[in-house]
Amino acid sequence: MTPDDPIARYALRLGDDALIMGHRLSEWMSRAPFLEEDIALSNVALDFIGRARLFYQYAAQRVGGDTTEDTFAYSRDVRDFTNLLLCELPRGDFAFTICRQFLYDAFALPFTEALSGSSDPQLAAIGSKAVKESRYHLRRSKDWMLRLGDGTEESHQRCQRALDDLWLYTAEMFQSDPLLDDLIARGIAVDTPALHEAWLATVSETLATATLSVPDTDVEVVGGRDGIHTDDLGFLLAELQFMQRAYPGLQW
Amino acid sequence: MDKANVSETEERTFQARIDAEEKIEPKDWMPEKYRRNLIRQISQHAHSEVIGEQPEGNWITRAPSLERKAILMAKVQDEAGHGLYLYAAAETLGVTREELIDRLHTGASKYASIFNYPSLTWADIGAIGWLVDSAAIVNQVSLQNTSYGPYARAMVRICKEESFHQRQGYNIMMTLMKGAKLQREMAQDALDRWWWPSLMMFGPHDGESAHSAQSMKWKIKRRSNDDLRQQFVDQAVQQAEAIGLVVPDPDLKWNDARGHYDFGAIDWQEFERVISGNGPCNRQRLAHHKNAHDEGAWVREAMAAHEAKQRSKARDVA
Ligand SMILES: [Fe+2]
Ligand SMILES: [Fe+2]
């Protein structure tokens, strides 16, 4: 199920990030702290599902045959998924969801900006569409960081705890590997290791304003890009893929 | 003139404005009963939109394709938006959203009983969109001319979005009916379970409806329950037949003289049972809402605290 074509594999990674992130966000529907947030969270979730579809469609086009976007979402198992671990962690409380989103959005904005300059025209097109969304996502998650970090004692503590729990998973965003190195060299993939410094600056600045501290740890937990996930992804896929697994081969 | 006479004159003027199809606006004089009646109806409507997120939201994480997932997410998101417009309309009458949510949690305020049924299979998402949103459209179109301005305008906005909801639901049913035997059975089973609750959505027969006569006179309601129900049946029966579904009513038949479908008796005991809190999911629906609201309390507090800090900072600067 993992294609040989490196560009398709790269598109799948990005599609997996978006699908799994979108799934976690969509779990908030009808569970947000107030009605406006039901709407705002599902807006962001919809952006990610939309993005996943574009990446998967492109991968399907490169793979050919009767592969579709849904083949990738519904017919692969945990070991085939190559999303960042950060995206799959259970949604936790609202502070956890917001902190995850902020750490990711601060990465996604420079990432999509760079992707829109990819030498692969289709990746570039997806990138330029996503930039606008990511700009809004980051503005929104920054606002929330300020409110929660510099809100009440409780919200501050919840936020700091979430950041401490999440921090170990952020290194994976900037990790390099042979597939990435090859595609970076060809001007196709985004040079993610090079984004780390700018990301850290954005994050540190916002956390400081929000009276939160940058977690003091060197621990890095990685594995997603190799299909080594947390236990949670299996349960997520069991739910996501239920219909296609229970009733294979049908049109819905 | 004494006080009683003043209010009598005011009431007469008020009714004259209603009769002339003028819209009543928040700052206008209105009888206290009109205000209370409206708050009851609008908040019930708002709660329905919000509780309605649950049976459909249940399937967002399980939708059978990415396209269906995206469509369903957008649909449920719209319903949350409808809730928002309606709470805002109710707030113009001098209640807060917090009070309304509190009344929902204590059971003082109701929501559409149909959302107390479970969405067991994917076909239920089709049936809800097709039938429940159809019923909502029939009702809401009539309310675009309701006498209270903010409510009428909310209805206009909402109706614009509803036809997409109905179409996506019917499209799911159509796709199932074109599919394998098990898919056709799934669709029929969903129709069997959702048909009668959909008819109940229009409320008791005109003779038995507690609020109807006065609401019609004030033009809070524009058409009677039975009238709206008949329109819904006439539409839905034809839509069912067009895709090969059988409406689960042995008494259903076209009446040439009336120019409408005759249909069987509604089980009002079932209606009473569910509306009084003993449907399959009443407890879960309320508990889910209350739980989310309670868990969100610290977030709302943080927001308020942050705003207060920003305000005092701004004052210090000034
Ligand atoms: Fe609605
Ligand atoms: Fe709707």
XYZ file of C-alpha atoms and ligand atoms in Angstrom:
572
model
C 0.000 0.000 0.000
C 3.006 2.310 0.354
C 3.824 3.587 -3.139
C 7.369 3.507 -4.563
C 7.069 6.942 -6.082
C 8.781 9.313 -3.643
C 6.507 12.258 -4.429
C 3.425 10.131 -3.771
C 4.937 9.022 -0.492
C 5.646 12.594 0.440
C 2.090 13.634 -0.449
C 0.802 10.778 1.704
C 2.747 11.986 4.727
C 1.229 15.394 4.394
C -2.199 13.944 3.746
C -1.913 11.747 6.831
C -0.926 14.713 9.010
C -3.959 16.616 7.785
C -6.439 13.756 8.042
C -5.453 12.737 11.554
C -5.336 16.321 12.794
C -8.721 16.991 11.195
C -10.142 13.883 12.810
C -9.023 14.891 16.285
C -10.444 18.380 15.807
C -13.726 17.015 14.524
C -14.151 15.089 17.760
C -14.947 18.450 19.393
C -18.169 18.881 17.466
C -20.939 19.402 20.062
C -18.341 19.251 22.869
C -16.701 22.678 22.721
C -16.782 25.098 25.699
C -19.396 27.230 23.903
C -21.274 27.251 20.645
C -18.988 29.638 18.761
C -16.128 27.224 19.388
C -18.110 24.278 18.008
C -18.202 26.275 14.826
C -14.630 27.560 14.892
C -13.111 24.169 15.689
C -15.075 22.466 12.962
C -13.994 25.194 10.556
C -10.383 24.345 11.216
C -11.178 20.623 11.102
C -12.801 21.098 7.713
C -9.694 22.874 6.414
C -7.575 19.920 7.443
C -9.916 17.331 5.930
C -9.961 19.390 2.741
C -6.179 19.508 2.729
C -5.959 15.750 3.319
C -8.191 15.155 0.317
C -5.984 17.286 -1.947
C -2.807 15.487 -0.907
C -4.444 12.067 -1.220
C -5.946 12.906 -4.593
C -2.547 13.892 -5.859
C -0.972 10.731 -4.462
C -3.765 8.677 -6.067
C -3.182 10.378 -9.374
C 0.530 9.525 -9.227
C -0.108 5.933 -8.202
C -2.758 5.447 -10.873
C -5.037 2.440 -11.335
C -8.239 2.538 -9.318
C -6.613 4.184 -6.323
C -8.613 7.094 -4.931
C -8.306 9.475 -2.002
C -10.424 7.046 0.001
C -8.076 4.127 -0.637
C -5.457 5.899 1.438
C -7.797 7.007 4.188
C -9.768 3.822 4.587
C -7.704 0.848 3.428
C -4.371 1.297 5.137
C -3.455 0.045 8.581
C -1.513 1.751 11.353
C 1.909 0.762 10.009
C 1.175 2.426 6.668
C 0.194 5.751 8.181
C 3.087 8.190 8.312
C 1.580 11.155 10.168
C 3.395 13.014 12.915
C 2.706 11.579 16.359
C 1.735 15.065 17.469
C -1.386 14.889 15.297
C -2.702 11.600 16.642
C -2.513 12.226 20.405
C -6.024 12.110 21.905
C -7.753 15.467 22.017
C -7.414 15.870 25.783
C -8.964 18.960 27.346
C -9.447 22.235 25.511
C -6.006 23.453 26.630
C -4.352 20.393 25.137
C -6.174 20.800 21.840
C -5.330 24.500 21.637
C -1.667 24.008 22.564
C -1.275 21.202 20.039
C -2.868 23.396 17.432
C -0.678 26.347 18.245
C 2.556 24.318 18.137
C 1.476 22.835 14.821
C 0.116 26.037 13.270
C 3.358 27.865 14.067
C 5.029 25.187 11.963
C 2.305 24.888 9.300
C 2.384 28.534 8.260
C 6.068 28.675 7.206
C 5.684 25.130 5.908
C 2.789 25.914 3.562
C 4.490 29.150 2.491
C 7.545 27.145 1.497
C 5.473 24.406 -0.124
C 3.818 26.939 -2.384
C 7.301 27.443 -3.868
C 7.805 23.731 -4.555
C 9.181 22.771 -7.959
C 6.304 20.305 -8.162
C 3.409 22.410 -9.480
C 0.669 20.382 -7.819
C 2.261 20.453 -4.401
C 2.856 24.155 -4.917
C -0.824 24.670 -5.708
C -1.946 22.823 -2.578
C 0.583 24.857 -0.607
C -0.706 28.205 -1.801
C -4.277 27.276 -0.999
C -3.257 26.083 2.457
C -1.229 29.206 3.309
C -4.343 31.329 3.694
C -5.934 28.787 5.988
C -2.793 28.358 8.060
C -2.452 32.091 8.499
C -5.939 32.198 9.993
C -5.324 29.057 12.074
C -2.189 30.534 13.622
C -3.851 33.845 14.391
C -6.660 31.987 16.102
C -4.499 29.594 18.108
C -2.194 32.450 19.169
C -5.204 34.379 20.470
C -6.269 31.371 22.469
C -2.773 30.871 23.900
C -2.862 34.424 25.200
C -6.310 34.030 26.706
C -5.618 30.706 28.346
C -2.028 31.427 29.378
C -2.874 34.824 30.802
C -6.406 34.031 31.946
C -7.027 32.353 35.279
C -4.693 30.343 37.483
C -6.442 27.181 36.326
C -6.247 27.932 32.615
C -2.583 28.855 32.981
C -1.799 25.575 34.716
C -3.744 23.511 32.236
C -1.916 25.201 29.389
C 1.523 24.762 30.872
C 0.816 21.104 31.583
C -0.371 20.578 27.994
C 2.750 22.266 26.615
C 4.994 20.101 28.769
C 3.204 16.972 27.546
C 3.298 18.020 23.914
C 6.802 19.391 23.648
C 8.522 16.013 23.183
C 6.517 15.439 20.018
C 7.481 18.689 18.305
C 10.979 17.584 17.238
C 9.438 15.221 14.701
C 8.226 18.149 12.611
C 11.859 19.108 11.875
C 13.348 15.667 11.505
C 15.069 14.712 8.281
C 15.219 11.318 6.607
C 16.460 9.954 3.243
C 13.148 10.491 1.422
C 12.967 14.073 2.582
C 16.640 14.789 1.839
C 16.230 13.550 -1.710
C 13.094 15.626 -2.326
C 14.597 18.715 -0.684
C 17.605 18.399 -2.971
C 15.238 18.361 -5.954
C 13.376 21.447 -4.725
C 10.180 19.446 -4.256
C 9.861 19.029 -0.499
C 9.999 21.748 2.119
C 13.310 21.893 3.964
C 11.677 21.306 7.337
C 14.857 21.067 9.428
C 15.553 24.624 8.317
C 12.217 25.826 9.717
C 13.067 24.981 13.304
C 14.675 28.237 14.252
C 11.854 30.434 12.997
C 9.305 28.131 14.618
C 11.030 28.324 17.982
C 11.139 32.104 17.745
C 7.404 32.360 17.023
C 6.538 29.919 19.763
C 8.817 31.500 22.363
C 7.494 34.951 21.664
C 3.849 33.946 22.031
C 4.492 31.852 25.120
C 6.311 34.742 26.752
C 3.420 37.108 26.092
C 1.051 34.451 27.407
C 3.159 34.203 30.610
C 3.916 30.546 29.791
C 7.355 28.979 29.712
C 9.028 27.040 26.958
C 9.354 23.491 28.335
C 12.867 22.703 29.432
C 13.528 19.276 27.943
C 15.630 17.613 25.272
C 13.465 14.525 25.085
C 12.270 13.738 21.573
C 9.673 11.139 20.710
C 9.572 10.254 17.011
C 8.428 7.368 14.830
C 5.354 8.498 12.909
C 7.141 8.863 9.588
C 8.234 5.210 9.909
C 4.772 3.997 10.880
C 5.704 3.565 14.539
C 2.762 5.169 16.309
C 1.188 5.482 19.716
C -1.509 2.953 20.603
C -4.093 5.657 20.043
C -3.833 5.668 16.264
C -5.225 2.134 16.001
C -8.382 3.143 17.833
C -8.708 6.277 15.766
C -8.500 4.227 12.557
C -10.953 1.639 13.885
C -13.503 4.423 14.130
C -12.526 6.277 10.973
C -12.501 3.132 8.826
C -15.473 1.350 10.396
C -17.802 1.559 7.389
C -15.239 0.533 4.787
C -14.085 -2.365 6.951
C -17.590 -3.564 7.848
C -18.922 -3.220 4.280
C -15.950 -3.426 1.921
C -16.168 -2.463 -1.711
C -19.421 -0.484 -1.653
C -20.241 3.042 -2.783
C -21.716 5.363 -0.160
C -56.774 57.223 31.694
C -55.992 54.541 34.255
C -53.323 51.895 33.836
C -55.616 49.108 32.590
C -56.900 51.366 29.837
C -53.414 52.328 28.741
C -52.360 48.731 28.305
C -55.645 47.914 26.583
C -54.982 50.660 24.067
C -51.438 49.486 23.627
C -52.593 45.957 23.042
C -55.082 47.088 20.453
C -52.397 49.098 18.638
C -50.083 46.134 18.874
C -52.630 43.760 17.368
C -53.384 46.270 14.624
C -49.691 46.344 13.702
C -49.622 42.546 13.613
C -52.751 42.453 11.469
C -51.116 44.907 9.074
C -48.138 42.516 8.740
C -45.781 44.981 10.397
C -42.729 43.494 12.055
C -42.365 43.898 15.799
C -38.845 44.972 16.767
C -37.026 44.507 20.103
C -37.595 48.044 21.384
C -41.301 48.097 20.473
C -43.977 47.659 23.085
C -45.270 44.100 23.220
C -47.594 42.185 25.563
C -45.692 40.269 28.209
C -47.319 37.040 27.029
C -46.157 37.653 23.476
C -42.616 38.079 24.745
C -42.779 34.939 26.880
C -44.359 32.911 24.118
C -41.637 33.985 21.702
C -38.842 33.235 24.137
C -40.308 29.762 24.624
C -40.580 29.081 20.912
C -37.256 30.601 19.819
C -35.247 29.001 22.601
C -36.860 25.633 21.933
C -35.888 26.085 18.315
C -32.320 27.088 19.262
C -31.909 24.127 21.599
C -33.151 21.815 18.847
C -30.445 23.009 16.484
C -27.801 22.486 19.142
C -28.977 19.112 20.468
C -29.414 18.086 16.831
C -25.629 18.304 16.450
C -25.355 15.104 18.470
C -27.111 12.364 16.466
C -25.443 13.576 13.261
C -22.145 14.538 14.861
C -21.924 10.933 15.981
C -21.133 9.933 12.430
C -18.565 12.584 11.524
C -15.711 10.398 12.728
C -17.238 7.326 11.040
C -18.413 8.729 7.703
C -17.814 6.230 4.881
C -15.806 8.511 2.577
C -13.806 11.710 2.868
C -16.310 13.559 0.733
C -19.246 12.467 2.899
C -17.249 13.377 5.974
C -16.562 16.898 4.738
C -20.208 17.399 3.753
C -21.488 16.135 7.084
C -19.061 18.331 9.000
C -20.238 21.372 7.087
C -23.851 20.399 7.706
C -23.492 19.913 11.450
C -21.510 23.123 11.622
C -24.404 24.930 9.952
C -26.761 23.590 12.611
C -24.519 25.000 15.331
C -24.653 28.302 13.447
C -28.448 28.144 13.389
C -28.410 27.670 17.131
C -26.293 30.791 17.388
C -28.607 32.972 15.233
C -31.570 31.797 17.286
C -29.987 32.382 20.680
C -29.135 35.870 19.452
C -32.756 36.406 18.378
C -33.997 35.209 21.784
C -31.535 37.519 23.557
C -33.192 40.538 21.946
C -36.192 39.689 24.158
C -34.242 40.210 27.360
C -32.927 36.778 28.304
C -29.321 35.669 28.250
C -27.960 32.597 26.518
C -26.707 31.382 29.870
C -30.274 31.500 31.269
C -31.602 29.654 28.259
C -28.971 26.932 28.558
C -29.774 26.641 32.225
C -33.465 26.120 31.396
C -32.464 23.436 28.909
C -30.468 21.627 31.567
C -33.232 21.788 34.183
C -35.776 20.518 31.666
C -37.822 23.741 31.854
C -37.127 24.320 28.169
C -37.656 21.624 25.536
C -36.020 20.767 22.229
C -37.303 18.811 19.239
C -38.140 15.370 20.497
C -36.854 13.688 17.362
C -33.265 14.138 18.493
C -33.935 11.706 21.317
C -33.772 8.855 18.830
C -30.396 7.249 18.129
C -28.561 7.364 14.797
C -27.694 3.688 14.554
C -26.461 3.285 11.004
C -25.044 5.465 8.253
C -28.460 5.424 6.581
C -29.786 7.352 9.571
C -27.638 10.271 8.462
C -29.448 10.095 5.134
C -32.853 9.827 6.801
C -32.186 12.710 9.192
C -31.006 15.041 6.458
C -33.836 14.093 4.144
C -36.769 13.900 6.582
C -35.838 15.977 9.599
C -34.385 18.808 7.553
C -37.378 18.630 5.166
C -39.714 18.974 8.104
C -37.594 21.819 9.451
C -37.723 23.585 6.083
C -41.501 23.312 5.814
C -41.829 24.802 9.262
C -39.134 27.440 8.891
C -40.285 28.707 5.516
C -43.623 29.517 7.121
C -41.773 31.306 9.935
C -39.953 33.643 7.554
C -43.126 35.717 7.882
C -43.373 35.483 11.628
C -44.307 38.771 13.292
C -41.146 39.228 15.364
C -38.464 40.876 13.224
C -35.283 39.254 14.606
C -36.891 35.794 14.497
C -38.128 36.279 10.938
C -34.692 37.441 9.791
C -32.989 34.491 11.497
C -35.381 32.200 9.617
C -34.483 33.767 6.290
C -30.777 33.155 6.906
C -31.400 29.633 8.134
C -33.646 28.632 5.239
C -30.902 29.542 2.780
C -28.739 26.807 4.275
C -31.394 24.183 4.869
C -31.946 23.090 1.291
C -28.325 21.899 1.105
C -28.969 19.833 4.246
C -32.039 18.217 2.775
C -30.287 17.483 -0.513
C -27.271 15.856 1.110
C -29.563 13.607 3.153
C -31.676 12.607 0.190
C -28.530 12.028 -1.849
C -27.271 9.582 0.777
C -30.594 7.700 0.596
C -30.528 7.717 -3.205
C -26.991 6.348 -3.266
C -27.958 3.589 -0.834
C -31.004 2.667 -2.923
C -28.781 2.325 -5.978
C -26.372 0.136 -4.028
C -26.231 -3.430 -2.754
C -29.163 -5.233 -1.123
C -27.788 -4.586 2.347
C -27.586 -0.879 1.567
C -31.192 -0.782 0.360
C -32.253 -2.585 3.511
C -30.277 -0.154 5.612
C -32.048 2.762 3.932
C -35.491 1.209 4.362
C -34.796 0.434 8.009
C -33.794 4.044 8.597
C -36.970 5.311 6.946
C -39.027 2.871 9.045
C -37.548 4.286 12.225
C -37.534 7.995 11.320
C -40.837 8.342 9.494
C -43.247 8.614 12.406
C -40.990 10.723 14.611
C -40.682 13.115 11.648
C -44.465 13.485 11.466
C -44.503 14.146 15.202
C -42.096 17.044 14.713
C -45.024 19.249 13.729
C -46.559 18.834 17.161
C -50.064 17.879 18.297
C -53.151 18.159 16.109
C -54.464 21.698 15.816
C -57.299 21.073 18.275
C -54.926 19.835 20.952
C -52.066 22.263 20.601
C -51.679 24.274 23.800
C -50.172 27.414 22.291
C -51.510 27.369 18.772
C -54.532 29.688 18.701
C -52.857 32.631 20.426
C -49.613 32.110 18.478
C -51.553 32.231 15.215
C -53.343 35.397 16.251
C -50.020 37.052 17.072
C -48.543 35.590 13.917
C -45.750 33.988 15.877
C -46.908 30.900 14.011
C -48.144 31.357 10.486
C -49.559 27.968 9.573
C -51.162 25.256 11.674
C -49.403 22.057 12.740
C -51.678 19.834 10.650
C -51.341 22.024 7.604
C -47.544 21.916 7.742
C -47.544 18.178 8.448
C -49.688 17.545 5.377
C -47.306 19.488 3.160
C -44.401 17.482 4.500
C -46.172 14.153 3.893
C -47.129 15.100 0.348
C -43.516 15.941 -0.491
C -41.822 13.091 1.311
C -44.069 10.331 -0.022
C -43.243 11.245 -3.584
C -39.541 11.502 -2.798
C -39.623 8.078 -1.151
C -41.378 6.502 -4.107
C -38.976 8.068 -6.572
C -36.097 6.057 -5.154
C -37.972 2.887 -4.288
C -38.486 3.343 -0.556
C -41.730 2.262 1.094
C -43.282 4.642 3.606
C -44.151 2.547 6.677
C -47.840 3.433 6.822
C -50.459 0.931 5.589
C -53.135 3.651 5.588
C -51.221 5.944 3.297
C -53.028 6.671 0.041
C -53.615 9.485 -2.393
C -56.923 11.248 -1.908
C -58.019 12.760 -5.198
C -60.813 14.810 -3.676
C -58.527 16.474 -1.141
C -55.558 16.641 -3.467
C -53.406 15.291 -0.636
C -52.200 12.018 0.779
C -54.292 10.535 3.583
C -52.127 8.995 6.239
C -52.508 6.797 9.314
C -52.948 7.785 12.939
C -49.913 9.065 14.823
C -49.052 7.252 18.041
C -49.407 10.162 20.448
C -48.571 8.003 23.414
C -45.141 7.466 21.931
C -44.884 11.218 21.345
C -45.778 11.928 24.990
C -43.362 9.295 26.220
C -40.413 10.794 24.346
C -41.264 14.431 24.958
C -41.661 13.802 28.683
C -38.103 12.493 28.837
C -38.327 8.757 28.274
C -37.200 8.301 24.692
C -34.178 6.151 23.906
C -31.597 8.942 24.226
C -33.140 11.788 26.255
C -30.814 11.314 29.191
C -27.706 10.969 27.059
C -28.497 14.024 24.935
C -28.937 16.262 27.958
C -26.012 14.756 29.851
C -23.768 15.234 26.802
C -24.719 18.891 26.512
C -24.436 19.542 30.216
C -21.120 17.772 30.394
C -19.614 19.809 27.557
C -20.963 22.995 29.113
C -19.575 22.160 32.569
C -16.209 21.110 31.176
C -16.026 24.373 29.292
C -16.628 26.499 32.389
C -12.922 27.061 33.066
C -12.412 28.178 29.470
C -15.211 30.727 29.659
C -13.819 31.950 32.985
C -10.339 32.275 31.513
C -11.700 34.277 28.629
C -13.515 36.659 30.944
C -10.442 37.016 33.163
C -8.219 37.732 30.185
C -10.612 40.342 28.850
C -10.751 42.034 32.231
C -6.946 42.132 32.381
C -6.756 43.616 28.885
C -9.300 46.271 29.806
C -7.462 47.313 32.937
C -4.178 47.431 31.003
C -5.786 49.663 28.401
C -7.041 51.909 31.200
C -3.576 52.132 32.757
C -2.128 53.226 29.434
C -4.833 55.860 29.044
Fe -30.950 23.947 11.195
Fe -30.570 21.638 8.861
